[in-house]
Amino acid sequence: MKNLTLTGGFHNCSPIRVRISDDQMTALKDGESLDMILSDNQIKKLERHFCGVSGCTCGSWRRAEIEW
């Protein structure tokens, strides 16, 4: 398992870590999109952290930077 850290985004949020498997990390580095490798619960966690405002169009976690 690896820790993946995301930070910033539209609202310049503090860093948050998500644990992913080695296979998920490899897929991500090979160009797979983050929303394709994360579980629904991990995506909900990121959405709450990066915005959480219903109807907001900021992009939530999709605009965050990944720290390798």
Tab-separated table of N, CA, C and O in Angstrom:
chain	number	residue	atom	x	y	z
A	1	MET	N	0.843	-1.185	0.000
A	1	MET	CA	0.000	0.000	0.000
A	1	MET	C	0.886	1.247	0.000
A	1	MET	O	1.946	1.273	0.603
A	2	LYS	N	0.405	2.249	-0.663
A	2	LYS	CA	1.103	3.534	-0.766
A	2	LYS	C	0.164	4.646	-0.325
A	2	LYS	O	-1.051	4.525	-0.439
A	3	ASN	N	0.741	5.722	0.184
A	3	ASN	CA	-0.024	6.917	0.493
A	3	ASN	C	0.075	7.873	-0.683
A	3	ASN	O	1.167	8.191	-1.144
A	4	LEU	N	-1.062	8.311	-1.160
A	4	LEU	CA	-1.135	9.289	-2.231
A	4	LEU	C	-1.632	10.584	-1.603
A	4	LEU	O	-2.666	10.599	-0.946
A	5	THR	N	-0.879	11.658	-1.761
A	5	THR	CA	-1.243	12.933	-1.163
A	5	THR	C	-1.750	13.875	-2.242
A	5	THR	O	-1.109	14.058	-3.269
A	6	LEU	N	-2.926	14.461	-1.988
A	6	LEU	CA	-3.496	15.462	-2.887
A	6	LEU	C	-3.586	16.775	-2.131
A	6	LEU	O	-3.900	16.796	-0.939
A	7	THR	N	-3.334	17.869	-2.823
A	7	THR	CA	-3.332	19.175	-2.184
A	7	THR	C	-3.805	20.251	-3.155
A	7	THR	O	-3.800	20.053	-4.364
A	8	GLY	N	-4.205	21.378	-2.604
A	8	GLY	CA	-4.558	22.542	-3.418
A	8	GLY	C	-5.976	22.534	-3.909
A	8	GLY	O	-6.908	22.689	-3.145
A	9	GLY	N	-6.123	22.351	-5.210
A	9	GLY	CA	-7.440	22.440	-5.823
A	9	GLY	C	-7.896	23.879	-5.912
A	9	GLY	O	-7.175	24.817	-5.586
A	10	PHE	N	-9.108	24.092	-6.341
A	10	PHE	CA	-9.655	25.443	-6.516
A	10	PHE	C	-9.684	26.216	-5.212
A	10	PHE	O	-9.390	27.408	-5.167
A	11	HIS	N	-10.028	25.532	-4.112
A	11	HIS	CA	-10.157	26.205	-2.818
A	11	HIS	C	-8.859	26.202	-2.016
A	11	HIS	O	-8.856	26.587	-0.858
A	12	ASN	N	-7.750	25.776	-2.637
A	12	ASN	CA	-6.436	25.732	-2.001
A	12	ASN	C	-6.499	25.004	-0.652
A	12	ASN	O	-6.072	25.529	0.370
A	13	CYS	N	-7.017	23.800	-0.666
A	13	CYS	CA	-7.214	23.006	0.551
A	13	CYS	C	-5.904	22.432	1.067
A	13	CYS	O	-4.941	22.276	0.333
A	14	SER	N	-5.925	22.092	2.324
A	14	SER	CA	-4.778	21.437	2.941
A	14	SER	C	-4.608	20.040	2.355
A	14	SER	O	-5.540	19.478	1.783
A	15	PRO	N	-3.425	19.463	2.507
A	15	PRO	CA	-3.180	18.122	1.956
A	15	PRO	C	-4.060	17.057	2.607
A	15	PRO	O	-4.442	17.172	3.772
A	16	ILE	N	-4.364	16.032	1.839
A	16	ILE	CA	-5.102	14.876	2.333
A	16	ILE	C	-4.461	13.638	1.714
A	16	ILE	O	-4.021	13.677	0.567
A	17	ARG	N	-4.400	12.569	2.503
A	17	ARG	CA	-3.799	11.321	2.020
A	17	ARG	C	-4.865	10.268	1.781
A	17	ARG	O	-5.817	10.153	2.540
A	18	VAL	N	-4.639	9.496	0.732
A	18	VAL	CA	-5.501	8.367	0.392
A	18	VAL	C	-4.582	7.169	0.189
A	18	VAL	O	-3.563	7.275	-0.504
A	19	ARG	N	-4.918	6.053	0.809
A	19	ARG	CA	-4.114	4.841	0.655
A	19	ARG	C	-4.567	4.080	-0.592
A	19	ARG	O	-5.758	3.846	-0.774
A	20	ILE	N	-3.587	3.754	-1.451
A	20	ILE	CA	-3.886	2.991	-2.651
A	20	ILE	C	-2.900	1.824	-2.750
A	20	ILE	O	-1.814	1.862	-2.176
A	21	SER	N	-3.289	0.816	-3.494
A	21	SER	CA	-2.442	-0.364	-3.664
A	21	SER	C	-1.313	-0.059	-4.651
A	21	SER	O	-1.348	0.930	-5.392
A	22	ASP	N	-0.338	-0.937	-4.660
A	22	ASP	CA	0.762	-0.793	-5.619
A	22	ASP	C	0.251	-0.856	-7.055
A	22	ASP	O	0.734	-0.131	-7.916
A	23	ASP	N	-0.735	-1.722	-7.295
A	23	ASP	CA	-1.321	-1.819	-8.640
A	23	ASP	C	-2.014	-0.522	-9.039
A	23	ASP	O	-1.926	-0.082	-10.189
A	24	GLN	N	-2.726	0.089	-8.092
A	24	GLN	CA	-3.384	1.361	-8.375
A	24	GLN	C	-2.352	2.444	-8.662
A	24	GLN	O	-2.545	3.264	-9.556
A	25	MET	N	-1.253	2.450	-7.913
A	25	MET	CA	-0.195	3.438	-8.130
A	25	MET	C	0.410	3.262	-9.519
A	25	MET	O	0.629	4.238	-10.242
A	26	THR	N	0.651	2.030	-9.917
A	26	THR	CA	1.195	1.753	-11.248
A	26	THR	C	0.237	2.229	-12.334
A	26	THR	O	0.653	2.873	-13.298
A	27	ALA	N	-1.043	1.935	-12.167
A	27	ALA	CA	-2.045	2.370	-13.144
A	27	ALA	C	-2.088	3.887	-13.235
A	27	ALA	O	-2.182	4.452	-14.333
A	28	LEU	N	-1.992	4.569	-12.108
A	28	LEU	CA	-2.010	6.030	-12.087
A	28	LEU	C	-0.794	6.592	-12.818
A	28	LEU	O	-0.916	7.506	-13.636
A	29	LYS	N	0.367	6.032	-12.556
A	29	LYS	CA	1.583	6.510	-13.220
A	29	LYS	C	1.583	6.191	-14.711
A	29	LYS	O	2.238	6.873	-15.489
A	30	ASP	N	0.824	5.160	-15.099
A	30	ASP	CA	0.701	4.801	-16.517
A	30	ASP	C	-0.352	5.634	-17.241
A	30	ASP	O	-0.627	5.406	-18.412
A	31	GLY	N	-0.976	6.583	-16.528
A	31	GLY	CA	-1.910	7.495	-17.175
A	31	GLY	C	-3.369	7.245	-16.895
A	31	GLY	O	-4.225	7.959	-17.419
A	32	GLU	N	-3.686	6.228	-16.105
A	32	GLU	CA	-5.090	5.973	-15.743
A	32	GLU	C	-5.594	7.140	-14.898
A	32	GLU	O	-4.865	7.683	-14.076
A	33	SER	N	-6.825	7.543	-15.105
A	33	SER	CA	-7.359	8.671	-14.340
A	33	SER	C	-7.650	8.255	-12.902
A	33	SER	O	-7.991	7.104	-12.626
A	34	LEU	N	-7.493	9.190	-11.999
A	34	LEU	CA	-7.657	8.932	-10.579
A	34	LEU	C	-9.051	8.429	-10.243
A	34	LEU	O	-9.212	7.523	-9.433
A	35	ASP	N	-10.069	8.981	-10.900
A	35	ASP	CA	-11.434	8.546	-10.595
A	35	ASP	C	-11.717	7.130	-11.069
A	35	ASP	O	-12.686	6.511	-10.647
A	36	MET	N	-10.857	6.562	-11.913
A	36	MET	CA	-11.036	5.186	-12.365
A	36	MET	C	-10.388	4.173	-11.410
A	36	MET	O	-10.739	3.008	-11.436
A	37	ILE	N	-9.441	4.619	-10.586
A	37	ILE	CA	-8.754	3.668	-9.710
A	37	ILE	C	-9.192	3.756	-8.255
A	37	ILE	O	-8.958	2.835	-7.494
A	38	LEU	N	-9.834	4.857	-7.871
A	38	LEU	CA	-10.263	5.008	-6.479
A	38	LEU	C	-11.626	4.375	-6.250
A	38	LEU	O	-12.457	4.311	-7.155
A	39	SER	N	-11.868	3.963	-5.014
A	39	SER	CA	-13.179	3.420	-4.656
A	39	SER	C	-14.177	4.570	-4.503
A	39	SER	O	-13.783	5.741	-4.385
A	40	ASP	N	-15.451	4.237	-4.477
A	40	ASP	CA	-16.488	5.252	-4.280
A	40	ASP	C	-16.295	5.978	-2.954
A	40	ASP	O	-16.475	7.196	-2.877
A	41	ASN	N	-15.934	5.243	-1.909
A	41	ASN	CA	-15.725	5.870	-0.597
A	41	ASN	C	-14.537	6.816	-0.605
A	41	ASN	O	-14.580	7.872	0.026
A	42	GLN	N	-13.462	6.449	-1.303
A	42	GLN	CA	-12.311	7.346	-1.392
A	42	GLN	C	-12.673	8.616	-2.140
A	42	GLN	O	-12.266	9.715	-1.753
A	43	ILE	N	-13.452	8.495	-3.199
A	43	ILE	CA	-13.876	9.670	-3.959
A	43	ILE	C	-14.758	10.571	-3.108
A	43	ILE	O	-14.592	11.795	-3.096
A	44	LYS	N	-15.681	10.001	-2.346
A	44	LYS	CA	-16.536	10.799	-1.459
A	44	LYS	C	-15.708	11.533	-0.417
A	44	LYS	O	-15.968	12.696	-0.101
A	45	LYS	N	-14.689	10.869	0.128
A	45	LYS	CA	-13.799	11.487	1.109
A	45	LYS	C	-13.104	12.700	0.495
A	45	LYS	O	-13.042	13.774	1.109
A	46	LEU	N	-12.599	12.542	-0.725
A	46	LEU	CA	-11.932	13.648	-1.402
A	46	LEU	C	-12.896	14.774	-1.723
A	46	LEU	O	-12.554	15.956	-1.575
A	47	GLU	N	-14.107	14.437	-2.155
A	47	GLU	CA	-15.097	15.466	-2.475
A	47	GLU	C	-15.449	16.291	-1.240
A	47	GLU	O	-15.561	17.515	-1.310
A	48	ARG	N	-15.632	15.635	-0.097
A	48	ARG	CA	-15.939	16.362	1.140
A	48	ARG	C	-14.781	17.270	1.544
A	48	ARG	O	-14.986	18.392	1.990
A	49	HIS	N	-13.569	16.784	1.371
A	49	HIS	CA	-12.397	17.564	1.780
A	49	HIS	C	-12.167	18.779	0.886
A	49	HIS	O	-11.909	19.872	1.377
A	50	PHE	N	-12.253	18.591	-0.420
A	50	PHE	CA	-11.906	19.662	-1.345
A	50	PHE	C	-13.019	20.658	-1.613
A	50	PHE	O	-12.750	21.754	-2.072
A	51	CYS	N	-14.254	20.305	-1.349
A	51	CYS	CA	-15.329	21.279	-1.522
A	51	CYS	C	-16.536	20.898	-0.676
A	51	CYS	O	-16.751	21.469	0.366
A	52	GLY	N	-17.321	19.964	-1.130
A	52	GLY	CA	-18.482	19.533	-0.370
A	52	GLY	C	-19.714	20.398	-0.521
A	52	GLY	O	-20.755	20.103	0.049
A	53	VAL	N	-19.621	21.486	-1.274
A	53	VAL	CA	-20.759	22.380	-1.458
A	53	VAL	C	-21.602	21.874	-2.627
A	53	VAL	O	-21.117	21.772	-3.757
A	54	SER	N	-22.823	21.528	-2.350
A	54	SER	CA	-23.715	21.017	-3.374
A	54	SER	C	-23.921	22.060	-4.472
A	54	SER	O	-24.201	23.224	-4.192
A	55	GLY	N	-23.733	21.645	-5.710
A	55	GLY	CA	-23.943	22.546	-6.837
A	55	GLY	C	-22.728	23.379	-7.214
A	55	GLY	O	-22.755	24.106	-8.201
A	56	CYS	N	-21.656	23.301	-6.449
A	56	CYS	CA	-20.450	24.072	-6.760
A	56	CYS	C	-19.801	23.496	-8.018
A	56	CYS	O	-19.818	22.300	-8.258
A	57	THR	N	-19.224	24.350	-8.819
A	57	THR	CA	-18.593	23.912	-10.061
A	57	THR	C	-17.076	24.113	-10.035
A	57	THR	O	-16.440	24.274	-11.073
A	58	CYS	N	-16.490	24.058	-8.838
A	58	CYS	CA	-15.044	24.296	-8.701
A	58	CYS	C	-14.201	23.144	-9.223
A	58	CYS	O	-13.008	23.303	-9.454
A	59	GLY	N	-14.772	21.955	-9.359
A	59	GLY	CA	-14.012	20.797	-9.827
A	59	GLY	C	-13.582	19.879	-8.697
A	59	GLY	O	-13.049	18.808	-8.955
A	60	SER	N	-13.774	20.312	-7.462
A	60	SER	CA	-13.469	19.508	-6.274
A	60	SER	C	-12.058	18.945	-6.341
A	60	SER	O	-11.121	19.663	-6.651
A	61	TRP	N	-11.878	17.672	-6.094
A	61	TRP	CA	-10.563	17.040	-6.041
A	61	TRP	C	-9.924	16.902	-7.422
A	61	TRP	O	-8.723	16.695	-7.533
A	62	ARG	N	-10.675	17.059	-8.472
A	62	ARG	CA	-10.141	16.898	-9.818
A	62	ARG	C	-9.135	17.987	-10.182
A	62	ARG	O	-8.352	17.813	-11.113
A	63	ARG	N	-9.143	19.080	-9.448
A	63	ARG	CA	-8.194	20.161	-9.709
A	63	ARG	C	-7.021	20.145	-8.740
A	63	ARG	O	-6.162	21.018	-8.785
A	64	ALA	N	-6.975	19.149	-7.865
A	64	ALA	CA	-5.906	19.041	-6.888
A	64	ALA	C	-4.627	18.511	-7.551
A	64	ALA	O	-4.676	17.866	-8.589
A	65	GLU	N	-3.514	18.801	-6.921
A	65	GLU	CA	-2.223	18.300	-7.400
A	65	GLU	C	-1.884	17.034	-6.631
A	65	GLU	O	-2.128	16.936	-5.433
A	66	ILE	N	-1.290	16.079	-7.330
A	66	ILE	CA	-0.838	14.846	-6.699
A	66	ILE	C	0.620	15.006	-6.323
A	66	ILE	O	1.435	15.415	-7.151
A	67	GLU	N	0.933	14.711	-5.071
A	67	GLU	CA	2.321	14.737	-4.615
A	67	GLU	C	2.813	13.296	-4.584
A	67	GLU	O	2.281	12.475	-3.862
A	68	TRP	N	3.796	12.985	-5.391
A	68	TRP	CA	4.334	11.625	-5.464
A	68	TRP	C	5.283	11.473	-4.345
A	68	TRP	O	5.950	10.840	-3.913
